[in-house]
Amino acid sequence: MASHWLRLLAGGALTAAMALGAMTSAVARDLVVALKTEPSSMDPQYHALTPNTQISQTLFDPLVRSDSKLQPIPALAESWKVDGNVWTFKLRPNVKFSDGSPFTAEDVVFSYDRIPKVPNSPSPFTLYLGSVAKTEAVDPLTLRITTKSPAPNLLINLAQLPILSKTAASGPAPEGKTTTELNSGNGLAGTGPYKFVSWKRGAELVFARNENYWGPAPAWDRVIYRPMSNAAGRVAALLAGDVDLIEDPPTDDLANLKKNKKLYIEETPSVRVMYVAMDQFAEPTPGIAGLQKNPLKDKRVREALSLAINRDAIVDRVMGGVAKAAGNMLPYPMFGSSKEHAEAPKADVEKAKTLLKEAGYPDGFAITLGAPSGRYVNDSKVAQAVASMWSRIGVKTNVEALAPSVFFKKRDSYEFSAYLAGWSVTSGEMLNPLASLLMTRNPDAGEGTTNRGRYSNPEMDKLAREAAGTMDDAKRSALLQQASNMAMDDYALLPLHFELSVWAMKDDIRYEGRPDQTTLVQYATVKK
């Protein structure tokens, strides 16, 4: 099964040329998309979260973009060269923002300088600038980036950083136009295929074709996004003809939807890992009542919680087979993932109980497991399954499933002792989840930006930093394998499964899915 999964991942993606060519000649037609999760902001530098980034990548361009195999290809930069720690980018000429103003290297400098100044970012974009020491505009169409050390992942990291207009997005606040201003459309000028029209939270987000776009015109006059967190509701809207394309139809409905000749179903293996994070910092921890000592700091307890989870059962019974059980944060043999944790650990209830007893909790304890409801495929159901499995070993678990916006706010305020979430590995290699989820939390350095369990292992940090500055692929892979093995052996977090991404659409529409799970409407086309 693993080999089949990886063949799909490698072979089912578009080539860069096909992805660019998917932008067909314009037609007079709107595209209505049902989103499972509404973006939390229009500010493209506020929240490194898929619902946000897939929207910003439609309005804005980065220097380089990720193709559907997560490899960097030219975007606003036509070419680049590297000399040691110095990268020189030649920018695309005659590019205009949606407001008609010209794009220059100064816009890139402004955009990168703004990132650390955006206040209250739940998952900061500093993750992608950790290796950058200095950014300079050499001339209007030449940009120089100096890195702190050799930076093998610089290009794929820059693909996550959309470029704003310095003229449009400047302002008196340290970050220029504030997140609130950008949410209203004020300063929201990009070079992407679409431009912002309006946003009514909870109801509708509207984009129109950007007539100043430098690339091939996208297929749709307008794109209308409608947030629909209820999966059954998304299916009903598609069947009624109210929407054209939906994200993540319910796994239970897939067999019937595939039989409907009026619909087309797209399935794509993803690099999104679902995981459980545990508080390994607070004393006491907020979600465990009656204990002054935090049991999650004990590796034996974390291992017991892992052994209690039957990942194969979750895949089969909760996910309907639309997932693959995970033993690491990236499927093997993707870059930096080791054979040692290629397979998901098997459940062992008796050993889990023994470990709890050895740790001083023979009768277990009570815990609350936080989870979003509607952010990921069957997320609240997966959380309930984990809770039931933990309860079997004496860890009596209550699930607090919340609307995604509420969940992330509580998670980011450290109000959970344990929580279920997902992470999409944007770079296709292990450094990305290590740097975001597991390195000691230091957002200013781009380390541990989403490490809300506050796990800390200086030895693992050192290996990850060394890998980040190693240009030799074989050496970098070995370092990443060593670092990820260390984290998995420590039960730093508990990987559960990798999602299979699914889209359903009217039969005359085609969207070839991406392993990063983004719905990029500029690549949706009319069936020929």
XYZ file of N, CA and C in Angstrom, residues 152-405:
762
model
N 19.939 25.343 1.284
C 19.421 24.488 0.212
C 17.919 24.609 0.005
N 17.187 25.049 1.021
C 15.726 25.144 0.916
C 15.233 26.564 0.654
N 16.133 27.471 0.300
C 15.709 28.859 0.138
C 14.607 28.992 -0.913
N 14.783 28.388 -2.075
C 13.810 28.580 -3.150
C 12.427 28.084 -2.755
N 12.340 26.896 -2.193
C 11.024 26.354 -1.847
C 10.402 27.138 -0.699
N 11.235 27.730 0.166
C 10.701 28.593 1.218
C 10.166 29.903 0.642
N 10.890 30.471 -0.318
C 10.425 31.713 -0.936
C 9.107 31.508 -1.679
N 8.839 30.269 -2.091
C 7.579 29.984 -2.772
C 6.370 30.186 -1.864
N 6.614 30.239 -0.562
C 5.512 30.440 0.394
C 5.296 31.920 0.742
N 6.046 32.823 0.098
C 6.037 34.224 0.503
C 5.524 35.119 -0.623
N 4.227 35.451 -0.616
C 3.665 36.310 -1.661
C 4.190 37.738 -1.555
N 4.265 38.407 -2.708
C 4.834 39.753 -2.768
C 3.721 40.795 -2.838
N 3.742 41.722 -1.883
C 2.786 42.829 -1.848
C 3.368 44.042 -2.570
N 2.513 44.982 -2.884
C 2.938 46.250 -3.462
C 3.390 47.189 -2.343
N 4.625 47.657 -2.414
C 5.117 48.601 -1.408
C 4.264 49.866 -1.405
N 3.904 50.337 -2.581
C 3.088 51.561 -2.673
C 1.727 51.364 -2.040
N 1.059 50.247 -2.366
C -0.308 50.033 -1.879
C -0.343 49.628 -0.412
N 0.658 48.857 0.051
C 0.593 48.272 1.393
C 1.400 49.032 2.435
N 1.983 50.172 2.077
C 2.687 50.988 3.077
C 1.676 51.744 3.938
N 2.104 52.087 5.155
C 1.238 52.821 6.058
C 1.980 53.197 7.320
N 1.323 53.909 8.241
C 2.009 54.406 9.442
C 2.346 53.328 10.471
N 1.641 52.192 10.448
C 1.951 51.122 11.399
C 3.300 50.500 11.049
N 3.967 49.847 11.999
C 5.270 49.231 11.699
C 5.221 48.295 10.499
N 4.096 47.591 10.332
C 3.969 46.656 9.221
C 3.372 47.286 7.972
N 3.131 48.605 7.997
C 2.451 49.259 6.879
C 0.952 49.096 7.045
N 0.247 48.741 5.969
C -1.186 48.473 6.100
C -1.375 47.342 7.099
N -2.298 47.521 8.009
C -2.531 46.524 9.045
C -3.345 45.358 8.497
N -3.390 44.291 9.265
C -4.204 43.135 8.882
C -5.659 43.536 8.727
N -6.151 44.376 9.608
C -7.542 44.833 9.515
C -7.788 45.602 8.220
N -6.848 46.473 7.858
C -7.000 47.225 6.608
C -6.976 46.302 5.394
N -6.065 45.349 5.381
C -5.990 44.417 4.259
C -7.240 43.556 4.169
N -7.805 43.212 5.318
C -9.047 42.419 5.312
C -10.186 43.145 4.600
N -10.148 44.463 4.600
C -11.192 45.249 3.931
C -10.875 45.476 2.453
N -9.694 45.025 2.030
C -9.269 45.244 0.652
C -8.349 46.437 0.496
N -8.163 47.225 1.547
C -7.307 48.403 1.501
C -5.841 47.983 1.451
N -5.176 48.225 0.327
C -3.776 47.847 0.168
C -3.569 46.467 -0.410
N -4.662 45.802 -0.791
C -4.590 44.406 -1.220
C -4.345 44.319 -2.733
N -3.214 44.832 -3.165
C -2.845 44.785 -4.581
C -1.772 43.723 -4.788
N -2.039 42.785 -5.705
C -1.076 41.735 -5.998
C -0.829 41.621 -7.487
N 0.093 40.746 -7.850
C 0.384 40.512 -9.269
C -0.218 39.201 -9.758
N -1.071 38.561 -8.954
C -1.617 37.260 -9.291
C -2.722 37.307 -10.330
N -3.260 36.148 -10.703
C -4.250 36.068 -11.782
C -5.607 36.665 -11.430
N -5.888 36.853 -10.131
C -7.164 37.435 -9.721
C -6.928 38.622 -8.794
N -7.973 39.443 -8.649
C -7.912 40.580 -7.740
C -9.114 40.542 -6.804
N -8.932 41.147 -5.660
C -9.961 41.160 -4.613
C -11.132 42.040 -5.018
N -12.362 41.558 -4.749
C -13.576 42.352 -4.976
C -14.279 42.636 -3.655
N -14.596 41.571 -2.895
C -15.324 41.772 -1.639
C -15.206 40.535 -0.767
N -15.434 40.739 0.521
C -15.448 39.638 1.486
C -16.519 39.909 2.535
N -17.516 39.048 2.576
C -18.520 39.060 3.635
C -18.269 37.822 4.477
N -17.692 38.038 5.652
C -17.289 36.906 6.494
C -18.466 35.951 6.720
N -18.158 34.668 6.565
C -19.159 33.648 6.792
C -20.105 33.438 5.628
N -19.995 34.266 4.605
C -20.964 34.175 3.512
C -20.301 34.028 2.150
N -19.429 34.976 1.785
C -18.966 34.983 0.407
C -17.690 35.797 0.259
N -16.775 35.271 -0.536
C -15.534 35.947 -0.891
C -15.468 35.980 -2.410
N -15.298 37.171 -2.991
C -15.389 37.317 -4.442
C -14.086 37.882 -5.000
N -13.568 37.228 -6.028
C -12.411 37.701 -6.788
C -12.825 37.877 -8.250
N -12.134 38.781 -8.950
C -12.350 38.978 -10.382
C -11.025 38.806 -11.106
N -11.094 38.451 -12.386
C -9.894 38.282 -13.185
C -9.075 39.567 -13.184
N -7.769 39.439 -12.939
C -6.857 40.580 -12.936
C -6.420 40.853 -14.374
N -6.925 41.913 -14.954
C -6.615 42.214 -16.357
C -5.162 42.627 -16.557
N -4.459 42.959 -15.452
C -3.040 43.315 -15.550
C -2.115 42.108 -15.402
N -2.691 40.928 -15.270
C -1.864 39.750 -14.982
C -0.867 39.477 -16.103
N 0.380 39.184 -15.716
C 1.469 38.996 -16.663
C 1.422 37.640 -17.374
N 0.725 36.669 -16.803
C 0.709 35.317 -17.366
C -0.544 35.047 -18.178
N -0.754 33.792 -18.600
C -1.956 33.423 -19.342
C -3.219 33.716 -18.520
N -4.232 34.185 -19.179
C -5.475 34.537 -18.474
C -6.120 33.286 -17.886
N -6.548 33.325 -16.627
C -7.250 32.180 -16.047
C -8.619 31.997 -16.691
N -9.242 30.875 -16.435
C -10.435 30.485 -17.178
C -11.703 31.232 -16.775
N -11.723 31.845 -15.599
C -12.988 32.322 -15.045
C -13.023 33.843 -14.930
N -14.169 34.426 -15.279
C -14.373 35.862 -15.081
C -14.264 36.225 -13.603
N -14.999 35.480 -12.792
C -15.001 35.712 -11.345
C -14.920 34.367 -10.637
N -14.368 34.399 -9.442
C -14.393 33.241 -8.556
C -15.123 33.651 -7.292
N -16.105 32.853 -6.915
C -16.904 33.122 -5.724
C -16.694 31.963 -4.750
N -16.093 32.272 -3.624
C -15.866 31.269 -2.585
C -16.982 31.359 -1.547
N -17.532 30.210 -1.189
C -18.549 30.162 -0.136
C -18.090 29.207 0.952
N -17.858 29.709 2.158
C -17.438 28.828 3.241
C -18.583 27.924 3.689
N -18.342 26.605 3.689
C -19.334 25.626 4.128
C -18.605 24.574 4.949
N -18.591 24.730 6.258
C -17.822 23.826 7.111
C -18.453 22.441 7.210
N -19.760 22.348 6.931
C -20.445 21.066 7.014
C -20.266 20.304 5.702
N -19.632 19.134 5.774
C -19.312 18.378 4.562
C -20.563 17.945 3.817
N -21.585 17.498 4.536
C -22.835 17.089 3.880
C -23.480 18.275 3.187
N -23.351 19.446 3.790
C -23.895 20.656 3.174
C -23.190 20.998 1.875
N -21.868 20.771 1.826
C -21.128 21.019 0.585
C -21.612 20.096 -0.528
N -21.824 18.823 -0.196
C -22.308 17.866 -1.193
C -23.694 18.254 -1.684
N -24.560 18.633 -0.749
C -25.921 19.026 -1.136
C -25.897 20.228 -2.077
N -25.009 21.188 -1.803
C -24.911 22.374 -2.666
C -24.412 21.998 -4.054
N -23.466 21.046 -4.136
C -22.964 20.599 -5.436
C -24.054 19.864 -6.211
N -24.767 18.965 -5.549
C -25.823 18.202 -6.215
C -26.961 19.101 -6.685
N -27.183 20.190 -5.949
C -28.247 21.128 -6.325
C -27.808 22.092 -7.416
N -26.520 22.088 -7.738
C -26.002 22.987 -8.760
C -25.689 24.377 -8.258
N -25.713 24.572 -6.931
C -25.449 25.901 -6.366
C -23.962 26.243 -6.365
N -23.111 25.223 -6.376
C -21.667 25.437 -6.442
C -21.109 24.528 -7.528
N -19.901 24.855 -7.992
C -19.272 24.093 -9.077
C -18.239 23.093 -8.601
N -17.603 23.389 -7.479
C -16.488 22.569 -6.989
C -16.476 22.620 -5.480
N -16.247 21.467 -4.834
C -16.207 21.431 -3.374
C -14.942 20.724 -2.895
N -14.488 21.127 -1.727
C -13.375 20.470 -1.060
C -13.905 19.370 -0.145
N -13.161 18.292 -0.057
C -13.370 17.226 0.929
C -14.825 16.805 1.112
N -15.421 16.148 0.121
C -16.727 15.532 0.360
C -16.593 14.444 1.424
N -17.662 14.102 2.137
C -17.552 13.093 3.199
C -17.048 11.763 2.653
N -16.164 11.130 3.395
C -15.622 9.851 2.943
C -16.726 8.811 2.761
N -17.762 8.881 3.570
C -18.862 7.914 3.461
C -19.643 8.070 2.159
N -19.569 9.234 1.532
C -20.351 9.500 0.324
C -19.583 9.232 -0.968
N -18.286 8.959 -0.864
C -17.455 8.916 -2.065
C -17.924 7.870 -3.078
N -18.278 6.682 -2.607
C -18.681 5.618 -3.536
C -19.869 6.050 -4.384
N -20.867 6.669 -3.751
C -22.042 7.116 -4.497
C -21.721 8.293 -5.404
N -20.893 9.197 -4.944
C -20.546 10.361 -5.765
C -19.804 9.931 -7.026
N -18.953 8.906 -6.902
C -18.211 8.432 -8.069
C -19.129 7.811 -9.117
N -20.290 7.349 -8.698
C -21.247 6.743 -9.639
C -22.091 7.792 -10.354
N -22.077 9.018 -9.846
C -22.903 10.080 -10.422
C -22.227 10.621 -11.681
N -22.832 10.416 -12.839
C -22.217 10.808 -14.109
C -22.198 12.323 -14.313
N -22.876 13.053 -13.466
C -22.859 14.505 -13.568
C -21.698 15.121 -12.794
N -20.922 14.265 -12.108
C -19.837 14.741 -11.252
C -18.514 14.118 -11.664
N -17.433 14.794 -11.270
C -16.083 14.269 -11.433
C -15.399 14.340 -10.074
N -14.733 13.251 -9.668
C -14.065 13.175 -8.365
C -12.561 13.086 -8.587
N -11.840 13.953 -7.917
C -10.381 13.974 -7.985
C -9.806 13.548 -6.636
N -8.941 12.531 -6.651
C -8.280 12.053 -5.436
C -6.765 12.175 -5.612
N -6.108 12.759 -4.630
C -4.667 12.995 -4.709
C -4.022 12.704 -3.357
N -2.997 11.858 -3.300
C -2.272 11.666 -2.037
C -1.673 12.989 -1.564
N -1.736 13.215 -0.275
C -1.244 14.491 0.261
C -0.033 14.275 1.153
N 0.633 15.378 1.449
C 1.718 15.352 2.426
C 1.262 16.027 3.726
N -0.061 16.033 3.954
C -0.565 16.549 5.226
C -0.606 15.423 6.252
N 0.125 15.612 7.335
C 0.107 14.644 8.420
C -0.844 15.142 9.508
N -1.715 14.267 9.956
C -2.541 14.549 11.132
C -1.800 14.025 12.351
N -1.790 14.808 13.416
C -0.976 14.442 14.576
C -1.649 14.913 15.854
N -1.192 14.353 16.963
C -1.591 14.820 18.290
C -0.358 15.441 18.945
N -0.484 16.693 19.362
C 0.583 17.373 20.105
C 0.244 17.364 21.589
N 1.271 17.333 22.427
C 1.090 17.257 23.878
C 1.908 18.334 24.569
N 1.328 18.948 25.564
C 2.002 20.006 26.323
C 3.143 19.402 27.137
N 4.367 19.802 26.815
C 5.536 19.309 27.532
C 6.288 20.454 28.202
N 5.526 21.475 28.623
C 6.135 22.668 29.201
C 5.451 23.108 30.498
N 4.137 23.279 30.454
C 3.421 23.880 31.590
C 3.387 22.939 32.791
N 3.390 23.529 33.963
C 3.347 22.784 35.220
C 2.522 23.567 36.228
N 1.261 23.169 36.500
C 0.532 22.053 35.892
C 0.060 22.408 34.482
N -0.414 21.412 33.774
C -0.915 21.634 32.424
C -2.423 21.870 32.477
N -2.962 22.774 31.665
C -4.332 23.248 31.878
C -5.432 22.227 31.659
N -5.207 21.205 30.820
C -6.298 20.288 30.488
C -6.316 19.005 31.274
N -5.508 18.913 32.343
C -5.494 17.722 33.200
C -5.823 18.166 34.619
N -7.026 17.849 35.036
C -7.502 18.312 36.346
C -6.947 17.427 37.464
N -6.680 18.072 38.594
C -6.330 17.329 39.804
C -4.871 16.935 39.927
N -4.029 17.300 38.971
C -2.609 16.957 39.051
C -1.772 18.227 38.970
N -0.914 18.412 39.951
C 0.004 19.546 39.896
C 1.194 19.247 38.991
N 1.541 17.969 38.882
C 2.636 17.546 38.012
C 2.083 17.249 36.626
N 2.783 17.653 35.601
C 2.346 17.418 34.224
C 2.834 16.041 33.766
N 1.937 15.053 33.631
C 2.383 13.705 33.255
C 2.923 13.630 31.828
N 2.568 14.587 30.982
C 2.988 14.542 29.580
C 4.465 14.856 29.402
N 5.103 15.340 30.469
C 6.546 15.556 30.411
C 7.321 14.233 30.498
N 6.636 13.174 30.911
C 7.272 11.860 31.064
C 7.161 11.097 29.742
N 8.309 10.733 29.183
C 8.315 10.025 27.899
C 7.493 8.740 27.968
N 7.474 8.067 29.115
C 6.724 6.822 29.232
C 5.231 7.060 29.053
N 4.756 8.194 29.522
C 3.336 8.527 29.356
C 3.035 8.804 27.883
N 3.916 9.554 27.242
C 3.703 9.866 25.827
C 3.733 8.591 24.979
N 4.654 7.675 25.323
C 4.711 6.411 24.590
C 3.444 5.597 24.827
N 2.947 5.614 26.056
C 1.707 4.892 26.363
C 0.536 5.441 25.540
N 0.463 6.762 25.429
C -0.616 7.366 24.641
C -0.503 6.981 23.172
N 0.740 6.875 22.679
C 0.943 6.443 21.295
C 0.534 4.990 21.104
N 0.960 4.120 22.021
C 0.647 2.699 21.914
C -0.857 2.423 22.052
N -1.569 3.304 22.684
C -3.021 3.119 22.841
C -3.772 3.345 21.532
N -3.144 4.051 20.591
C -3.839 4.457 19.361
C -3.683 3.386 18.285
N -4.798 2.871 17.810
C -4.811 1.928 16.694
C -4.987 2.736 15.409
N -3.867 3.120 14.798
C -3.906 3.993 13.628
C -4.576 3.323 12.434
N -4.340 2.022 12.266
C -4.971 1.312 11.144
C -6.490 1.316 11.282
N -6.968 1.190 12.505
C -8.415 1.213 12.718
C -8.998 2.584 12.393
N -8.267 3.641 12.732
C -8.736 4.987 12.400
C -8.822 5.153 10.890
N -7.789 4.690 10.175
C -7.793 4.790 8.714
C -8.966 4.022 8.122
N -9.184 2.796 8.598
C -10.230 1.942 8.017
C -11.634 2.381 8.422
N -11.834 2.647 9.708
C -13.199 2.846 10.212
C -13.642 4.299 10.226
N -12.708 5.200 10.496
C -13.079 6.625 10.562
C -12.858 7.303 9.213
N -11.738 6.995 8.579
C -11.387 7.651 7.313
C -11.875 6.885 6.090
N -12.476 5.727 6.285
C -12.989 4.959 5.164
C -11.917 4.563 4.169
N -10.679 4.398 4.655
C -9.570 4.026 3.789
C -8.959 5.192 3.026
N -9.495 6.399 3.206
C -9.021 7.568 2.464
C -7.903 8.249 3.257
N -6.876 7.472 3.600
C -5.746 7.958 4.393
C -4.731 6.833 4.468
N -3.542 7.157 4.980
C -2.504 6.158 5.215
C -1.945 6.362 6.613
N -1.902 5.292 7.413
C -1.386 5.391 8.777
C 0.045 5.903 8.760
N 0.382 6.752 9.732
C 1.675 7.453 9.741
C 2.533 7.024 10.915
N 3.833 6.874 10.638
C 4.807 6.636 11.694
C 5.783 7.782 11.841
N 5.665 8.771 10.936
C 6.556 9.920 10.946
C 5.790 11.104 10.379
N 6.465 12.222 10.227
C 5.785 13.430 9.776
C 5.785 13.589 8.265
N 6.415 12.650 7.571
C 6.492 12.679 6.116
C 6.530 11.237 5.638
N 5.800 10.897 4.564
C 5.803 9.501 4.100
C 7.183 9.077 3.619
N 7.590 7.882 3.983
C 8.830 7.298 3.479
C 8.598 6.832 2.041
N 9.542 7.049 1.094
C 10.909 7.532 1.286
C 11.092 8.986 0.865
N 10.169 9.870 1.173
C 10.375 11.270 0.843
C 11.591 11.812 1.601
N 12.105 12.942 1.144
C 13.420 13.424 1.550
C 13.501 13.672 3.057
N 14.425 12.977 3.709
C 14.656 13.159 5.135
C 13.825 12.253 6.014
N 12.972 11.418 5.405
C 12.165 10.476 6.181
C 12.871 9.132 6.202
N 12.975 8.507 7.369
C 13.799 7.303 7.501
C 12.954 6.033 7.460
N 13.608 4.953 7.055
C 12.954 3.638 7.023
C 12.575 3.185 8.428
N 13.313 3.680 9.427
C 13.091 3.251 10.817
C 11.671 3.555 11.287
N 11.111 4.650 10.799
C 9.743 5.005 11.191
C 8.821 5.069 9.970
N 9.118 4.231 8.982
C 8.307 4.228 7.767
C 6.902 3.701 8.024
N 6.793 2.733 8.915
C 5.480 2.149 9.221
C 4.920 2.731 10.511
N 3.616 2.824 10.569
C 2.967 3.324 11.782
C 3.155 2.321 12.917
N 3.378 2.801 14.130
C 3.520 1.873 15.256
C 2.211 1.128 15.517
N 2.330 -0.137 15.890
C 1.150 -0.949 16.178
C 0.656 -0.685 17.599
N -0.639 -0.754 17.764
C -1.225 -0.543 19.090
C -0.859 -1.702 20.020
N -0.633 -1.380 21.285
C -0.332 -2.398 22.310
C -0.892 -1.886 23.636
N -2.138 -2.226 23.883
C -2.850 -1.691 25.054
C -2.195 -2.135 26.356
N -1.782 -3.400 26.435
C -1.210 -3.902 27.684
C 0.122 -3.219 27.993
N 0.954 -3.035 26.979
C 2.221 -2.338 27.208
C 1.965 -0.898 27.612
N 0.941 -0.282 27.015
C 0.599 1.099 27.366
C 0.219 1.200 28.838
N -0.579 0.257 29.322
C -0.977 0.261 30.735
C 0.239 0.070 31.645
N 1.147 -0.810 31.215
C 2.362 -1.051 32.004
C 3.207 0.212 32.107
N 3.349 0.921 30.999
C 4.131 2.159 31.000
C 3.503 3.211 31.908
N 2.187 3.316 31.880
C 1.519 4.270 32.770
C 1.787 3.922 34.232
N 1.730 2.653 34.540
C 1.987 2.211 35.921
C 3.421 2.549 36.327
N 4.382 2.268 35.411
C 5.785 2.571 35.709
C 6.002 4.068 35.921
N 5.228 4.888 35.219
C 5.367 6.338 35.330
C 4.674 6.896 36.565
N 3.961 6.043 37.302
C 3.301 6.492 38.528
C 1.835 6.824 38.345
N 1.228 6.338 37.257
C -0.196 6.593 37.012
C -0.920 5.278 36.752
N -0.948 4.388 37.759
C -1.583 3.070 37.547
C -3.075 3.176 37.260
N -3.707 4.227 37.740
C -5.132 4.424 37.490
C -5.388 5.457 36.398
N -4.333 5.854 35.710
C -4.471 6.841 34.645
C -4.759 8.225 35.178
N -5.380 9.039 34.373
C -5.776 10.403 34.750
C -6.803 10.868 33.721
N -7.359 12.041 33.949
C -8.358 12.595 33.024
C -7.737 13.729 32.222
N -8.065 13.799 30.943
C -7.483 14.809 30.062
C -8.518 15.286 29.060
N -8.368 16.512 28.602
C -9.199 17.045 27.521
C -8.361 17.125 26.255
N -8.892 16.569 25.171
C -8.232 16.608 23.868
C -8.929 17.650 23.006
N -8.203 18.708 22.642
C -8.770 19.729 21.777
C -8.724 19.307 20.320
N -9.696 19.760 19.535
C -9.717 19.426 18.106
C -10.564 20.443 17.367
N -10.223 20.726 16.105
C -11.119 21.527 15.274
C -12.250 20.652 14.748
N -13.334 21.263 14.385
C -14.459 20.545 13.780
C -14.738 21.169 12.421
N -14.285 20.489 11.348
C -14.509 20.986 10.003
C -13.278 21.538 9.329
N -12.131 21.525 10.005
C -10.901 22.007 9.363
C -10.238 20.915 8.523
N -10.179 19.689 9.075
C -9.539 18.574 8.389
C -10.574 17.477 8.131
N -10.213 16.497 7.325
C -11.146 15.430 6.988
C -11.491 14.624 8.245
N -12.766 14.628 8.602
C -13.265 13.855 9.756
C -12.516 14.185 11.047
N -12.094 15.434 11.215
C -11.226 15.766 12.345
C -11.845 15.465 13.706
N -13.098 15.868 13.928
C -13.700 15.624 15.243
C -13.957 14.138 15.470
N -14.228 13.386 14.389
C -14.417 11.936 14.514
C -13.095 11.258 14.863
N -12.021 11.709 14.250
C -10.702 11.158 14.573
C -10.373 11.425 16.041
N -10.672 12.634 16.506
C -10.414 12.974 17.907
C -11.227 12.087 18.848
N -12.460 11.820 18.489
C -13.290 10.946 19.320
C -12.730 9.533 19.354
N -12.205 9.072 18.225
C -11.611 7.733 18.186
C -10.373 7.664 19.075
N -9.522 8.698 19.000
C -8.339 8.742 19.865
C -8.756 8.769 21.327
N -9.766 9.555 21.644
C -10.247 9.650 23.029
C -10.712 8.295 23.543
N -11.429 7.559 22.708
C -11.911 6.232 23.111
C -10.740 5.281 23.358
N -9.731 5.357 22.525
C -8.566 4.481 22.669
C -7.751 4.837 23.900
N -7.596 6.132 24.174
C -6.891 6.540 25.396
C -7.664 6.120 26.642
N -8.981 6.231 26.580
C -9.801 5.871 27.745
C -9.649 4.389 28.082
N -9.378 3.559 27.070
C -9.226 2.112 27.308
C -8.018 1.804 28.176
N -7.015 2.689 28.188
C -5.832 2.427 29.030
C -5.908 3.201 30.346
N -7.053 3.824 30.605
C -7.234 4.527 31.871
C -7.069 6.029 31.798
N -6.702 6.562 30.617
C -6.597 8.008 30.454
C -7.949 8.502 29.954
N -8.796 8.846 30.904
C -10.184 9.215 30.584
C -10.194 10.540 29.828
N -10.646 10.484 28.575
C -10.437 11.609 27.659
C -11.757 12.209 27.217
N -11.841 13.516 27.392
C -12.973 14.295 26.893
C -12.508 15.093 25.682
N -13.311 15.112 24.631
C -12.968 15.855 23.423
C -13.664 17.209 23.435
N -12.891 18.257 23.193
C -13.436 19.597 23.016
C -13.256 19.973 21.549
N -14.291 19.686 20.746
C -14.240 19.962 19.308
C -14.877 21.322 19.048
N -14.145 22.191 18.379
C -14.551 23.585 18.234
C -14.480 24.022 16.775
N -15.203 25.069 16.452
C -15.051 25.695 15.137
C -13.577 26.037 14.941
N -13.047 25.875 13.717
C -11.604 26.054 13.514
C -11.038 27.353 14.072
N -11.723 28.467 13.855
C -11.186 29.747 14.339
C -11.074 29.764 15.855
